[in-house]
mmCIF file of C-alpha atoms in Angstrom:
data_model
loop_
_atom_site.group_PDB
_atom_site.id
_atom_site.type_symbol
_atom_site.label_atom_id
_atom_site.label_comp_id
_atom_site.label_asym_id
_atom_site.label_seq_id
_atom_site.Cartn_x
_atom_site.Cartn_y
_atom_site.Cartn_z
ATOM 1 C CA UNK A 1 -88.931 -56.948 105.147
ATOM 2 C CA UNK A 2 -88.361 -60.469 104.028
ATOM 3 C CA UNK A 3 -91.225 -60.316 101.274
ATOM 4 C CA UNK A 4 -89.568 -56.955 99.791
ATOM 5 C CA UNK A 5 -85.981 -58.814 99.774
ATOM 6 C CA UNK A 6 -87.362 -61.672 97.943
ATOM 7 C CA UNK A 7 -89.289 -58.974 95.666
ATOM 8 C CA UNK A 8 -85.761 -57.162 95.159
ATOM 9 C CA UNK A 9 -83.663 -60.207 94.504
ATOM 10 C CA UNK A 10 -86.563 -61.464 92.163
ATOM 11 C CA UNK A 11 -86.292 -58.286 90.024
ATOM 12 C CA UNK A 12 -82.439 -58.674 90.147
ATOM 13 C CA UNK A 13 -82.426 -62.016 88.597
ATOM 14 C CA UNK A 14 -84.848 -60.920 85.993
ATOM 15 C CA UNK A 15 -82.451 -57.836 85.053
ATOM 16 C CA UNK A 16 -79.656 -60.599 84.864
ATOM 17 C CA UNK A 17 -81.617 -63.238 83.101
ATOM 18 C CA UNK A 18 -82.621 -60.656 80.352
ATOM 19 C CA UNK A 19 -78.796 -59.467 80.024
ATOM 20 C CA UNK A 20 -77.781 -62.728 79.541
ATOM 21 C CA UNK A 21 -80.169 -63.464 76.804
ATOM 22 C CA UNK A 22 -79.321 -60.196 74.807
ATOM 23 C CA UNK A 23 -75.874 -61.520 74.868
ATOM 24 C CA UNK A 24 -76.676 -64.697 74.023
ATOM 25 C CA UNK A 25 -78.682 -63.624 71.362
ATOM 26 C CA UNK A 26 -75.873 -61.438 69.871
ATOM 27 C CA UNK A 27 -73.256 -63.702 70.034
ATOM 28 C CA UNK A 28 -75.741 -66.239 67.948
ATOM 29 C CA UNK A 29 -76.353 -63.559 65.549
ATOM 30 C CA UNK A 30 -72.832 -62.949 65.052
ATOM 31 C CA UNK A 31 -71.806 -66.546 64.949
ATOM 32 C CA UNK A 32 -74.723 -66.603 62.037
ATOM 33 C CA UNK A 33 -73.384 -63.820 60.272
ATOM 34 C CA UNK A 34 -70.104 -65.179 59.922
ATOM 35 C CA UNK A 35 -70.925 -68.713 58.888
ATOM 36 C CA UNK A 36 -73.302 -66.764 56.142
ATOM 37 C CA UNK A 37 -70.828 -64.571 55.098
ATOM 38 C CA UNK A 38 -68.737 -66.782 52.199
ATOM 39 C CA UNK A 39 -72.283 -68.029 51.265
ATOM 40 C CA UNK A 40 -73.491 -64.544 50.757
ATOM 41 C CA UNK A 41 -70.377 -63.190 49.046
ATOM 42 C CA UNK A 42 -70.428 -66.471 46.500
ATOM 43 C CA UNK A 43 -74.009 -65.771 45.786
ATOM 44 C CA UNK A 44 -73.158 -62.089 45.059
ATOM 45 C CA UNK A 45 -70.244 -63.137 42.773
ATOM 46 C CA UNK A 46 -72.734 -65.655 40.757
ATOM 47 C CA UNK A 47 -75.460 -62.922 40.220
ATOM 48 C CA UNK A 48 -72.711 -60.597 39.071
ATOM 49 C CA UNK A 49 -71.371 -63.389 36.686
ATOM 50 C CA UNK A 50 -74.921 -64.149 35.162
ATOM 51 C CA UNK A 51 -75.508 -60.369 34.687
ATOM 52 C CA UNK A 52 -72.597 -59.276 33.235
ATOM 53 C CA UNK A 53 -72.464 -59.704 29.550
ATOM 54 C CA UNK A 54 -69.570 -61.480 27.824
ATOM 55 C CA UNK A 55 -67.609 -60.160 25.123
ATOM 56 C CA UNK A 56 -69.225 -61.107 21.242
ATOM 57 C CA UNK A 57 -68.347 -64.529 20.136
ATOM 58 C CA UNK A 58 -67.105 -64.195 16.310
ATOM 59 C CA UNK A 59 -64.497 -67.303 15.967
ATOM 60 C CA UNK A 60 -64.208 -71.065 16.732
ATOM 61 C CA UNK A 61 -60.556 -72.212 17.036
ATOM 62 C CA UNK A 62 -60.218 -76.371 17.114
ATOM 63 C CA UNK A 63 -57.453 -78.584 17.228
ATOM 64 C CA UNK A 64 -58.110 -82.091 16.057
ATOM 65 C CA UNK A 65 -56.775 -85.440 16.724
ATOM 66 C CA UNK A 66 -57.974 -89.025 15.692
ATOM 67 C CA UNK A 67 -57.193 -91.941 13.315
ATOM 68 C CA UNK A 68 -57.517 -91.679 9.261
ATOM 69 C CA UNK A 69 -57.181 -94.284 6.998
ATOM 70 C CA UNK A 70 -57.859 -93.133 3.302
ATOM 71 C CA UNK A 71 -59.428 -95.633 0.652
ATOM 72 C CA UNK A 72 -57.713 -95.032 -2.684
ATOM 73 C CA UNK A 73 -59.798 -96.995 -4.823
ATOM 74 C CA UNK A 74 -58.295 -100.682 -3.723
ATOM 75 C CA UNK A 75 -56.607 -102.664 -1.315
ATOM 76 C CA UNK A 76 -53.372 -101.258 -2.207
ATOM 77 C CA UNK A 77 -53.219 -98.825 0.586
ATOM 78 C CA UNK A 78 -54.380 -101.522 3.315
ATOM 79 C CA UNK A 79 -51.836 -104.069 1.322
ATOM 80 C CA UNK A 80 -48.660 -101.594 1.690
ATOM 81 C CA UNK A 81 -49.340 -99.672 5.068
ATOM 82 C CA UNK A 82 -51.553 -102.301 6.912
ATOM 83 C CA UNK A 83 -53.891 -101.158 9.655
ATOM 84 C CA UNK A 84 -51.818 -97.621 9.992
ATOM 85 C CA UNK A 85 -54.663 -95.097 11.176
ATOM 86 C CA UNK A 86 -52.380 -92.035 10.890
ATOM 87 C CA UNK A 87 -53.172 -89.992 13.168
ATOM 88 C CA UNK A 88 -54.441 -87.336 11.404
ATOM 89 C CA UNK A 89 -53.759 -83.980 13.031
ATOM 90 C CA UNK A 90 -55.847 -80.833 12.093
ATOM 91 C CA UNK A 91 -56.479 -77.246 12.848
ATOM 92 C CA UNK A 92 -60.012 -75.443 11.934
ATOM 93 C CA UNK A 93 -61.155 -71.798 12.330
ATOM 94 C CA UNK A 94 -64.821 -71.215 11.957
ATOM 95 C CA UNK A 95 -66.256 -67.547 11.851
ATOM 96 C CA UNK A 96 -69.446 -66.607 12.857
ATOM 97 C CA UNK A 97 -71.688 -64.818 9.883
ATOM 98 C CA UNK A 98 -75.322 -64.289 11.486
ATOM 99 C CA UNK A 99 -77.027 -65.470 14.887
ATOM 100 C CA UNK A 100 -80.056 -67.726 14.412
ATOM 101 C CA UNK A 101 -82.410 -66.744 17.331
ATOM 102 C CA UNK A 102 -82.790 -69.792 20.053
ATOM 103 C CA UNK A 103 -80.446 -72.211 17.577
ATOM 104 C CA UNK A 104 -77.094 -70.930 17.474
ATOM 105 C CA UNK A 105 -74.451 -69.000 14.861
ATOM 106 C CA UNK A 106 -74.479 -69.910 11.263
ATOM 107 C CA UNK A 107 -70.742 -69.749 9.675
ATOM 108 C CA UNK A 108 -67.866 -71.072 7.166
ATOM 109 C CA UNK A 109 -65.049 -72.479 8.475
ATOM 110 C CA UNK A 110 -61.491 -73.635 6.860
ATOM 111 C CA UNK A 111 -59.403 -76.570 7.965
ATOM 112 C CA UNK A 112 -56.502 -78.113 7.229
ATOM 113 C CA UNK A 113 -54.640 -81.305 8.345
ATOM 114 C CA UNK A 114 -51.719 -83.704 8.129
ATOM 115 C CA UNK A 115 -51.142 -87.272 8.211
ATOM 116 C CA UNK A 116 -48.450 -89.511 7.273
ATOM 117 C CA UNK A 117 -47.968 -93.467 6.748
ATOM 118 C CA UNK A 118 -44.736 -95.302 6.836
ATOM 119 C CA UNK A 119 -43.827 -99.280 5.936
ATOM 120 C CA UNK A 120 -41.640 -101.040 4.665
ATOM 121 C CA UNK A 121 -41.836 -101.087 0.853
ATOM 122 C CA UNK A 122 -43.357 -104.198 -0.848
ATOM 123 C CA UNK A 123 -40.774 -106.343 -2.991
ATOM 124 C CA UNK A 124 -41.852 -106.967 -6.636
ATOM 125 C CA UNK A 125 -42.495 -110.100 -8.187
ATOM 126 C CA UNK A 126 -40.983 -111.728 -11.203
ATOM 127 C CA UNK A 127 -44.273 -110.746 -13.356
ATOM 128 C CA UNK A 128 -43.668 -106.996 -12.023
ATOM 129 C CA UNK A 129 -46.682 -107.130 -9.382
ATOM 130 C CA UNK A 130 -45.661 -105.950 -5.927
ATOM 131 C CA UNK A 131 -45.559 -108.701 -3.717
ATOM 132 C CA UNK A 132 -46.609 -107.534 0.032
ATOM 133 C CA UNK A 133 -45.584 -110.716 1.385
ATOM 134 C CA UNK A 134 -42.415 -110.024 0.954
ATOM 135 C CA UNK A 135 -40.862 -107.083 2.255
ATOM 136 C CA UNK A 136 -37.885 -104.738 0.718
ATOM 137 C CA UNK A 137 -35.235 -102.922 2.998
ATOM 138 C CA UNK A 138 -36.588 -99.621 1.533
ATOM 139 C CA UNK A 139 -39.200 -97.175 3.459
ATOM 140 C CA UNK A 140 -42.373 -96.633 1.473
ATOM 141 C CA UNK A 141 -43.971 -93.367 2.752
ATOM 142 C CA UNK A 142 -47.178 -91.409 2.038
ATOM 143 C CA UNK A 143 -48.550 -87.728 2.941
ATOM 144 C CA UNK A 144 -51.883 -86.644 2.811
ATOM 145 C CA UNK A 145 -52.542 -82.921 3.605
ATOM 146 C CA UNK A 146 -56.394 -82.252 3.201
ATOM 147 C CA UNK A 147 -57.684 -78.751 3.240
ATOM 148 C CA UNK A 148 -61.612 -78.315 3.954
ATOM 149 C CA UNK A 149 -63.694 -75.418 3.129
ATOM 150 C CA UNK A 150 -66.840 -75.833 5.609
ATOM 151 C CA UNK A 151 -70.673 -74.275 6.386
ATOM 152 C CA UNK A 152 -71.404 -74.826 10.080
ATOM 153 C CA UNK A 153 -74.082 -74.403 12.083
ATOM 154 C CA UNK A 154 -73.287 -74.277 15.951
ATOM 155 C CA UNK A 155 -76.268 -75.272 18.147
ATOM 156 C CA UNK A 156 -75.472 -73.752 21.393
ATOM 157 C CA UNK A 157 -79.211 -72.764 22.797
ATOM 158 C CA UNK A 158 -78.554 -75.292 25.569
ATOM 159 C CA UNK A 159 -75.421 -73.816 26.854
ATOM 160 C CA UNK A 160 -76.738 -69.819 26.405
ATOM 161 C CA UNK A 161 -80.483 -70.099 27.391
ATOM 162 C CA UNK A 162 -80.446 -73.430 29.699
ATOM 163 C CA UNK A 163 -76.797 -73.278 31.106
ATOM 164 C CA UNK A 164 -76.156 -76.917 30.332
ATOM 165 C CA UNK A 165 -72.862 -76.944 28.745
ATOM 166 C CA UNK A 166 -73.182 -78.874 25.604
ATOM 167 C CA UNK A 167 -72.930 -77.702 21.888
ATOM 168 C CA UNK A 168 -73.174 -79.449 19.134
ATOM 169 C CA UNK A 169 -72.143 -78.538 15.800
ATOM 170 C CA UNK A 170 -73.166 -79.779 12.273
ATOM 171 C CA UNK A 171 -70.539 -79.421 9.490
ATOM 172 C CA UNK A 172 -70.812 -79.701 5.946
ATOM 173 C CA UNK A 173 -68.444 -78.680 2.916
ATOM 174 C CA UNK A 174 -65.564 -79.914 0.290
ATOM 175 C CA UNK A 175 -62.452 -81.744 1.035
ATOM 176 C CA UNK A 176 -59.369 -81.310 -1.121
ATOM 177 C CA UNK A 177 -56.516 -83.796 -0.422
ATOM 178 C CA UNK A 178 -53.016 -83.379 -1.516
ATOM 179 C CA UNK A 179 -51.195 -86.315 -1.494
ATOM 180 C CA UNK A 180 -47.534 -87.467 -1.887
ATOM 181 C CA UNK A 181 -45.737 -90.950 -1.745
ATOM 182 C CA UNK A 182 -42.237 -91.762 -1.945
ATOM 183 C CA UNK A 183 -40.262 -94.915 -1.878
ATOM 184 C CA UNK A 184 -36.706 -94.477 -0.211
ATOM 185 C CA UNK A 185 -35.323 -91.239 -1.885
ATOM 186 C CA UNK A 186 -37.373 -90.837 -4.500
ATOM 187 C CA UNK A 187 -40.775 -89.602 -5.410
ATOM 188 C CA UNK A 188 -43.546 -92.347 -6.482
ATOM 189 C CA UNK A 189 -46.264 -89.742 -7.021
ATOM 190 C CA UNK A 190 -48.269 -86.710 -6.188
ATOM 191 C CA UNK A 191 -51.688 -85.070 -6.993
ATOM 192 C CA UNK A 192 -54.991 -84.200 -5.190
ATOM 193 C CA UNK A 193 -58.202 -85.155 -5.051
ATOM 194 C CA UNK A 194 -61.757 -83.584 -4.199
ATOM 195 C CA UNK A 195 -64.621 -84.734 -2.034
ATOM 196 C CA UNK A 196 -67.853 -84.084 -0.183
ATOM 197 C CA UNK A 197 -67.063 -83.788 3.707
ATOM 198 C CA UNK A 198 -69.846 -84.025 6.604
ATOM 199 C CA UNK A 199 -69.378 -83.869 10.428
ATOM 200 C CA UNK A 200 -71.230 -83.624 13.980
ATOM 201 C CA UNK A 201 -69.342 -82.168 16.664
ATOM 202 C CA UNK A 202 -70.509 -82.841 20.431
ATOM 203 C CA UNK A 203 -68.547 -79.877 22.485
ATOM 204 C CA UNK A 204 -68.213 -79.890 26.286
ATOM 205 C CA UNK A 205 -67.677 -76.368 27.580
ATOM 206 C CA UNK A 206 -65.446 -75.948 30.574
ATOM 207 C CA UNK A 207 -66.490 -72.943 32.000
ATOM 208 C CA UNK A 208 -68.532 -74.584 34.859
ATOM 209 C CA UNK A 209 -65.635 -75.675 36.791
ATOM 210 C CA UNK A 210 -63.946 -72.468 37.383
ATOM 211 C CA UNK A 211 -66.335 -69.804 36.352
ATOM 212 C CA UNK A 212 -63.629 -66.978 37.800
ATOM 213 C CA UNK A 213 -61.187 -68.197 35.647
ATOM 214 C CA UNK A 214 -63.465 -68.294 32.517
ATOM 215 C CA UNK A 215 -64.526 -64.527 33.444
ATOM 216 C CA UNK A 216 -60.695 -63.869 33.465
ATOM 217 C CA UNK A 217 -59.984 -65.338 30.075
ATOM 218 C CA UNK A 218 -62.717 -63.269 28.630
ATOM 219 C CA UNK A 219 -61.952 -60.076 30.038
ATOM 220 C CA UNK A 220 -58.076 -60.500 29.499
ATOM 221 C CA UNK A 221 -57.860 -62.190 26.497
ATOM 222 C CA UNK A 222 -61.587 -62.312 24.668
ATOM 223 C CA UNK A 223 -61.559 -66.278 25.203
ATOM 224 C CA UNK A 224 -65.499 -66.623 25.993
ATOM 225 C CA UNK A 225 -65.412 -70.430 26.212
ATOM 226 C CA UNK A 226 -63.237 -73.442 26.240
ATOM 227 C CA UNK A 227 -64.087 -76.828 25.565
ATOM 228 C CA UNK A 228 -63.572 -80.527 25.155
ATOM 229 C CA UNK A 229 -64.945 -82.352 21.795
ATOM 230 C CA UNK A 230 -65.719 -85.300 20.103
ATOM 231 C CA UNK A 231 -66.326 -84.977 16.205
ATOM 232 C CA UNK A 232 -67.881 -87.690 13.964
ATOM 233 C CA UNK A 233 -66.993 -87.164 10.322
ATOM 234 C CA UNK A 234 -66.040 -88.860 6.932
ATOM 235 C CA UNK A 235 -65.698 -88.010 3.197
ATOM 236 C CA UNK A 236 -68.275 -89.191 0.965
ATOM 237 C CA UNK A 237 -66.163 -89.355 -2.347
ATOM 238 C CA UNK A 238 -63.344 -88.560 -4.312
ATOM 239 C CA UNK A 239 -62.224 -87.197 -7.644
ATOM 240 C CA UNK A 240 -59.250 -88.858 -9.034
ATOM 241 C CA UNK A 241 -57.810 -91.046 -6.528
ATOM 242 C CA UNK A 242 -60.326 -91.150 -3.977
ATOM 243 C CA UNK A 243 -58.951 -90.224 -0.470
ATOM 244 C CA UNK A 244 -61.916 -90.859 1.171
ATOM 245 C CA UNK A 245 -62.646 -92.284 4.892
ATOM 246 C CA UNK A 246 -66.227 -92.919 4.866
ATOM 247 C CA UNK A 247 -66.621 -92.673 8.775
ATOM 248 C CA UNK A 248 -63.967 -91.793 11.555
ATOM 249 C CA UNK A 249 -63.826 -89.531 14.399
ATOM 250 C CA UNK A 250 -61.394 -86.656 15.919
ATOM 251 C CA UNK A 251 -60.976 -85.298 19.575
ATOM 252 C CA UNK A 252 -59.193 -82.170 20.874
ATOM 253 C CA UNK A 253 -59.515 -78.983 22.264
ATOM 254 C CA UNK A 254 -61.447 -75.646 21.010
ATOM 255 C CA UNK A 255 -61.157 -71.749 22.098
ATOM 256 C CA UNK A 256 -64.819 -69.596 21.242
ATOM 257 C CA UNK A 257 -63.595 -66.048 21.030
#
């Protein structure tokens, strides 16, 4: 009798242990599922983001700001305006003509800028030459309006093929500088100058900061990428009165669409 009771209790204990094991296993599986669900959802979205194609890229728009000090063929500008570096404000629109495989799009662009320089006018010495050590009460103003036609090569293979958000753009083209000089309320002169221009732009695409927002911009507005950039550039020479700055830089915000 005692042996049978012990056997019955042992079987009961085993059944209870098995039930407890099943409950614990189910609970653990549920917890693991709940913990893994956000990661699975994120991974699914990431896979969808990679597999969906973006809209075609046809244009680039950029807003530039940076220093610009023209060299007008002598020290006259520096004598009058000192170290005034502008700044130069500019906008640029590039269009993509053809895409070179594993390199990037080749295109053309147009850029327009504006810069103004102000200082107290130099007085005139007894022999008629300017005396910038002694300043008059009148203001001297010099306005520069450059317009550029550019050929561009946008190397985006790192961003498109290797998921590294760096784009490098080379630029070469023609500058036309329109300028105007005023002293007080009267015009001192105006004209234009032509020159060659070069530039290299380094852009950091911002899509990786918030991929969902980048996707919405593309779907709603056709903006493929937004980026911050720094451009190194210069004007090589000028006709008439040269307006070149052999080496300077600009920075700003750009959009691809």
